[in-house]
Coordinates of C-alpha atoms in Angstrom, one line a residue:
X715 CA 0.0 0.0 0.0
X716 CA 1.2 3.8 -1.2
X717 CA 2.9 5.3 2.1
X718 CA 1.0 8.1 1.4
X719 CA -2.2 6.2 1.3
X720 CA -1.8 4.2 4.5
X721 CA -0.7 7.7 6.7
X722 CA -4.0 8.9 5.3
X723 CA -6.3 6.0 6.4
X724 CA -4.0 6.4 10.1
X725 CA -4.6 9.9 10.2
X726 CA -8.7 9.4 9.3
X727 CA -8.5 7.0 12.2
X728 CA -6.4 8.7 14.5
X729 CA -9.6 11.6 14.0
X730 CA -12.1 9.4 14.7
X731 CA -10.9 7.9 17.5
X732 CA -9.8 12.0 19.2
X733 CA -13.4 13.0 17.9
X734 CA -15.3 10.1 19.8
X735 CA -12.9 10.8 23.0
X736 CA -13.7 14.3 22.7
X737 CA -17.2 14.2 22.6
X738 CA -17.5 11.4 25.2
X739 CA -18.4 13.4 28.5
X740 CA -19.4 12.4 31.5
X741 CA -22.4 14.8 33.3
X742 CA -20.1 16.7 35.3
X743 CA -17.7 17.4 32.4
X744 CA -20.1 18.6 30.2
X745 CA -21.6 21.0 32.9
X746 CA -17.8 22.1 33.2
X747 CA -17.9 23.6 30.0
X748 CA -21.7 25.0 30.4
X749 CA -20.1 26.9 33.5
X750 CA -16.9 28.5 32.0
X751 CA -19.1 29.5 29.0
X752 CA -21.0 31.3 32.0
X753 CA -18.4 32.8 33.4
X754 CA -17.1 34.2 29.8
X755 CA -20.6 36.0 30.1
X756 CA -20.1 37.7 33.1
X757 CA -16.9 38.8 32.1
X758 CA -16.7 43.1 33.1
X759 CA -19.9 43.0 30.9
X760 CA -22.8 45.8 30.9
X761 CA -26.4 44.1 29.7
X762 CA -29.7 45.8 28.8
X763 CA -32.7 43.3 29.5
X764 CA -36.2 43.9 29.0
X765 CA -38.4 41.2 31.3
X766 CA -42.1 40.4 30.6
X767 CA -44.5 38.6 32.9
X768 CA -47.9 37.5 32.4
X769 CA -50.5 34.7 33.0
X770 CA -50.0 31.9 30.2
X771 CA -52.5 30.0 28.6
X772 CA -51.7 26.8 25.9
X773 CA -53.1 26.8 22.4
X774 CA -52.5 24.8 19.7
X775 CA -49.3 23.6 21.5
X776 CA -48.1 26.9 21.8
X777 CA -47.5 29.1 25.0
X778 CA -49.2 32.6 25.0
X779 CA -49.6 35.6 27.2
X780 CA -53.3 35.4 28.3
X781 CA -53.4 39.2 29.5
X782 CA -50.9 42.4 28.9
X783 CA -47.4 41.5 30.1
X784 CA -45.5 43.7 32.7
X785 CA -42.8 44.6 31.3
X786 CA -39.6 45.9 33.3
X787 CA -36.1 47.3 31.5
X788 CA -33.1 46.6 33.6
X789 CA -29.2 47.6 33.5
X790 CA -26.9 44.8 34.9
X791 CA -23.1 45.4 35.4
X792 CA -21.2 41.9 36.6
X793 CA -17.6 41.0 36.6
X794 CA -15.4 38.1 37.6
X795 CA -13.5 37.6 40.8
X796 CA -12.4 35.4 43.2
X797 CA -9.8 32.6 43.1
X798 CA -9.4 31.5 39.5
X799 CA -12.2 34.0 38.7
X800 CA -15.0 31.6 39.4
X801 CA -16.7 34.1 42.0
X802 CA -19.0 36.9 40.0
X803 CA -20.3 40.7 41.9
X804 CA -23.1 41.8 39.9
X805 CA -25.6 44.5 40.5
X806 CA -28.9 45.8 38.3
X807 CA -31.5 48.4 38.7
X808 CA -34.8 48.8 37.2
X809 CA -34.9 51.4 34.6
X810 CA -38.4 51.5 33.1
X811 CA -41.0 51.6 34.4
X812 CA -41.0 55.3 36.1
X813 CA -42.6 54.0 39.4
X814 CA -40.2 51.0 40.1
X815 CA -37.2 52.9 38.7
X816 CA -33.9 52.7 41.4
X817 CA -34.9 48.9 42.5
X818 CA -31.9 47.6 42.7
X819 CA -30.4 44.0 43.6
X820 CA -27.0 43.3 44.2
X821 CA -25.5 39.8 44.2
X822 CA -22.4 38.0 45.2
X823 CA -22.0 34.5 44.1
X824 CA -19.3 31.8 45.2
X825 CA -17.9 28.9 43.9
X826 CA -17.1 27.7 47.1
X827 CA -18.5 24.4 47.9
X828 CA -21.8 25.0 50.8
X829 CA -20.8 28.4 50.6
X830 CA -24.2 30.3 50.2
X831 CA -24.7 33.1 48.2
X832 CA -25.3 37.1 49.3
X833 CA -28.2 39.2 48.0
X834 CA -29.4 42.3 48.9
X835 CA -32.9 43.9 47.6
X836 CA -33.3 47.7 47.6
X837 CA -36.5 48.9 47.5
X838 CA -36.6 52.5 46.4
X839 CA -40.5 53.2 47.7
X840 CA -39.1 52.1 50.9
X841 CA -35.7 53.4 50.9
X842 CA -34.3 50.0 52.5
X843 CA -32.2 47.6 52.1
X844 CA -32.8 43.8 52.5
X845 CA -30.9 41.0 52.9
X846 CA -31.9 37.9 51.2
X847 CA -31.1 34.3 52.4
X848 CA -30.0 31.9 50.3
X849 CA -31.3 28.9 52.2
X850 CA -34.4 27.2 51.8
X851 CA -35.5 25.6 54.6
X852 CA -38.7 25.4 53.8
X853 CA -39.9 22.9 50.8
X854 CA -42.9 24.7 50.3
X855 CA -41.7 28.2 50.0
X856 CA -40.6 30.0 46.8
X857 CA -37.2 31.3 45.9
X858 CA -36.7 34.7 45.9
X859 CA -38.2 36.3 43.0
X860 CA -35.9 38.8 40.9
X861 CA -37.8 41.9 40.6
X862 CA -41.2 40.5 40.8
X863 CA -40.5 38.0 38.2
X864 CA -40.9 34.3 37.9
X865 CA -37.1 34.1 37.4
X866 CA -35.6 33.5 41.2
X867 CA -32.5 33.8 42.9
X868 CA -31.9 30.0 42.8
X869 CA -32.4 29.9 39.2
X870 CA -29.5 32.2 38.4
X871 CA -27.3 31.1 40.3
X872 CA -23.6 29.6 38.1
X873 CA -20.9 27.9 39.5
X874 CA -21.3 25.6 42.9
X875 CA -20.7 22.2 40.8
X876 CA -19.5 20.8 43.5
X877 CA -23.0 20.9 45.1
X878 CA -24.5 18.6 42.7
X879 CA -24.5 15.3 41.3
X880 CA -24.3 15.2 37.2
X881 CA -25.7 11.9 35.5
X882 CA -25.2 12.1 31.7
X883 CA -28.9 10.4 31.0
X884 CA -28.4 10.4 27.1
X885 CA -27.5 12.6 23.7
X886 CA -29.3 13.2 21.1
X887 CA -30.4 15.6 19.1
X888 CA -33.1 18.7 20.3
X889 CA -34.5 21.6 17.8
X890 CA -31.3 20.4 15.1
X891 CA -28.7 21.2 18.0
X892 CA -26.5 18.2 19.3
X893 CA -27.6 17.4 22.9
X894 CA -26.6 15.7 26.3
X895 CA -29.7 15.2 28.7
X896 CA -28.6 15.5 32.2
X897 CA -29.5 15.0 35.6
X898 CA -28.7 17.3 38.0
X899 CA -29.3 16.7 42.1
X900 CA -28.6 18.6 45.0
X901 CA -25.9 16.9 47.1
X902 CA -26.8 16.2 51.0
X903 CA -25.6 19.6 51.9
X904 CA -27.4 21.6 49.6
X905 CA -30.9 19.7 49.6
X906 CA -31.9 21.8 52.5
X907 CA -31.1 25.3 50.6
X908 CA -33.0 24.4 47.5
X909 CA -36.2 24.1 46.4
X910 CA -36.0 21.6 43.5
X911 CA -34.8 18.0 44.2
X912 CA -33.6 17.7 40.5
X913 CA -33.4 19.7 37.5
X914 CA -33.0 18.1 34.1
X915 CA -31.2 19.4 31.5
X916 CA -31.1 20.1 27.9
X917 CA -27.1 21.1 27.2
X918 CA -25.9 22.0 23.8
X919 CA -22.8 20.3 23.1
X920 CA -21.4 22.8 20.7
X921 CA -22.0 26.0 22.5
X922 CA -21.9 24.7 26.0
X923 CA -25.2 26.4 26.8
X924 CA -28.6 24.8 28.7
X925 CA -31.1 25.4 26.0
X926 CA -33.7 23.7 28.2
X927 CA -34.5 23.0 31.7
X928 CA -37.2 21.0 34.1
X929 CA -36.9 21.6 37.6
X930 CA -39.1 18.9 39.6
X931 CA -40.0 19.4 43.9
X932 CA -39.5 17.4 46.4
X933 CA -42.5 15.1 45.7
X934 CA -41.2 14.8 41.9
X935 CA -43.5 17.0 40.3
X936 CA -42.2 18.7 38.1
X937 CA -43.0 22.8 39.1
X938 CA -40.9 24.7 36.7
X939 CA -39.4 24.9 33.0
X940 CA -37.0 26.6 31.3
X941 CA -36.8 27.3 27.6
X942 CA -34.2 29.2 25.4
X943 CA -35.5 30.9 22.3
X944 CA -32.7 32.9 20.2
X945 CA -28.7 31.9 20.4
X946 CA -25.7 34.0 19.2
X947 CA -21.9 34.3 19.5
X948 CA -20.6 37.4 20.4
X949 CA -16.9 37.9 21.9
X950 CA -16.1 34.7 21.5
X951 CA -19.1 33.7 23.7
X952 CA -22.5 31.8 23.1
X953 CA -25.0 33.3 24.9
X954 CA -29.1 33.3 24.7
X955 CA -31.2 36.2 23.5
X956 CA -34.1 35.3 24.5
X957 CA -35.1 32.9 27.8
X958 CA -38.3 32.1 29.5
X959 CA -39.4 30.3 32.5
X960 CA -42.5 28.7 33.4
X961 CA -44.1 28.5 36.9
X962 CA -46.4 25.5 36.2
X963 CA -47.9 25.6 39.3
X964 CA -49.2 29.4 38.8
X965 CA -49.5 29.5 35.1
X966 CA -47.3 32.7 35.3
X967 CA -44.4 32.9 32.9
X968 CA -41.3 35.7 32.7
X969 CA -39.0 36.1 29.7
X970 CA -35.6 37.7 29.5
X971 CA -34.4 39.3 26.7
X972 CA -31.1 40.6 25.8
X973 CA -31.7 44.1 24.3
X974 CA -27.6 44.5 24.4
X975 CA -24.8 43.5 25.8
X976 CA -20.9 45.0 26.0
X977 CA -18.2 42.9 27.0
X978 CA -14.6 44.2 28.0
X979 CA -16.0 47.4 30.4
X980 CA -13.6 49.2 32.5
X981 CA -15.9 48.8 35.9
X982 CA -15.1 50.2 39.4
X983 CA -15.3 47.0 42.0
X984 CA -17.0 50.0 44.1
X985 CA -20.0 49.7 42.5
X986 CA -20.9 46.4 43.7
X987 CA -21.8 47.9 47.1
X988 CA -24.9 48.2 48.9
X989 CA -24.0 52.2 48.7
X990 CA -24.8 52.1 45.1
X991 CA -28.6 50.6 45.8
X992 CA -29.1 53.5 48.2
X993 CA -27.1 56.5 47.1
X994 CA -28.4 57.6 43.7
X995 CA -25.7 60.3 42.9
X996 CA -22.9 57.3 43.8
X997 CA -24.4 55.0 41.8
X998 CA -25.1 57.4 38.9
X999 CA -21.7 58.3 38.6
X1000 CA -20.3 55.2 38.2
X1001 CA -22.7 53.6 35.9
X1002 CA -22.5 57.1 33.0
X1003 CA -18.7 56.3 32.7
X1004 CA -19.8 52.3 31.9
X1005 CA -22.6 53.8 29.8
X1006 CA -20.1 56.4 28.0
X1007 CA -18.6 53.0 27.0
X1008 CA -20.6 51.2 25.1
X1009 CA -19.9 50.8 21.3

């Protein structure tokens, strides 16, 4: 056989075998690359969102607003910090409407294994500041919402690997996109802090992104889903347009949409401070110089 020929056939094989290896992942791997893909989105970044709620009605298979959304614009600013970067500081304020604008939330999330979040709300009506536990003792209670929305502080939560249990169920293929279905459980430690025993997940392969979600109680019923509508790249980074959830248990549904997003911002770590919920001239300041920025 030609040399040339037979280093061919190797090399074809060599690929095959590298290709199979590469795309054999176990659960946890998988959601490895789902997280850094996260963290690349939280990376100095300054996001406009515009979030609708409304009662939901099915028709024809399809999900539909059954009265007039509310609809809320928000600014987020978030960077990266922390050992290795895994750790993330964000903060967003309502924008529009007029009578909710100043409603701020600021977040710190760890990587840390058991260690919990912090969030504080800041109701501008009120002119106080609260602080929001991350634990959930309670199986019947609800997460706390995110500016009256269906999407909750457990639900945007990244990171924490290490507090769950990853079972690669299957792949396969969902809306032409290359798939792995997997199982996600609160560990012992972190039953007791969340409100879902297991969330299963739809995880595209190619752009390390959940594109779909079930999150199930702790009877097993399943009490929430997530779907992802619109995908791009943009630095480098796959990220959704468009994301709803669905409280099945209320009929109520919320969807986030990107408006914009800037990566790359030169942002003050002084803004992630409780003083920027409260102080409007403080927080004003700083957030005109990341505005100022955007291309």
């Amino acid at each position: 056989m030609h040399t040339k020929f037979k280093f061919l056939i190797f090399s074809i094989a060599i690929s095959a075998v590298m290709s199979g290896f590469c795309y054999a992942k176990t659960g946890r791997e998988i959601m490895e690359r789902v997280d850094a893909n996260s963290r690349e989105r939280n990376e100095s970044v300054f996001s406009l969102l515009k979030m609708s709620t409304c009662k939901y009605g099915v028709k024809n298979k399809k999900i539909k607003c059954t009265q007039s959304p509310t609809i809320k614009v928000i600014e987020s600013v978030a960077i990266n910090t922390g050992l290795n970067r895994k750790d993330t500081k964000s903060i967003a304020f309502i924008r529009e409407p007029p009578a909710e604008k100043g409603v701020g939330m600021l977040v710190y999330t760890y990587d840390e294994m058991g260690r919990d979040n912090e969030t504080w709300l800041y109701l501008s009506a009120l002119g106080k500041v609260k602080r929001i536990v991350s634990s959930n003792s309670d199986a019947d209670s609800e997460p706390v919402s995110i500016f009256g929305s269906e999407f909750t502080n457990q639900d945007q939560e990244t990171g924490k690997l290490n507090d769950y249990s990853f079972k690669l169920l299957k792949k396969g293929e969902f809306k032409k996109s290359r798939v792995a279905i997997i199982e996600q459980v609160p560990k012992l430690h972190r039953i007791s802090k969340s409100r879902y025993s297991k969330s299963i997940l739809w995880v595209d392969l190619d752009k390390n992104l959940v594109i779909k979600a079930k999150m199930y109680d702790k009877k097993g019923t399943e009490i929430r889903r997530l779907i992802v509508g619109k995908i791009e790249k943009k630095n480098n980074v796959w990220l959704a347009r468009s994301t709803t959830i669905l409280n099945l248990n209320t009929k109520r549904l919320s969807n986030m949409l990107l408006v914009s997003i800037n990566f790359g911002m030169k942002i003050t770590s002084d803004i992630f401070s409780k003083r920027s919920l409260t102080d409007k001239a403080f927080r004003e300041t700083r957030l005109n110089v990341i505005r100022s920025q955007k291309k």
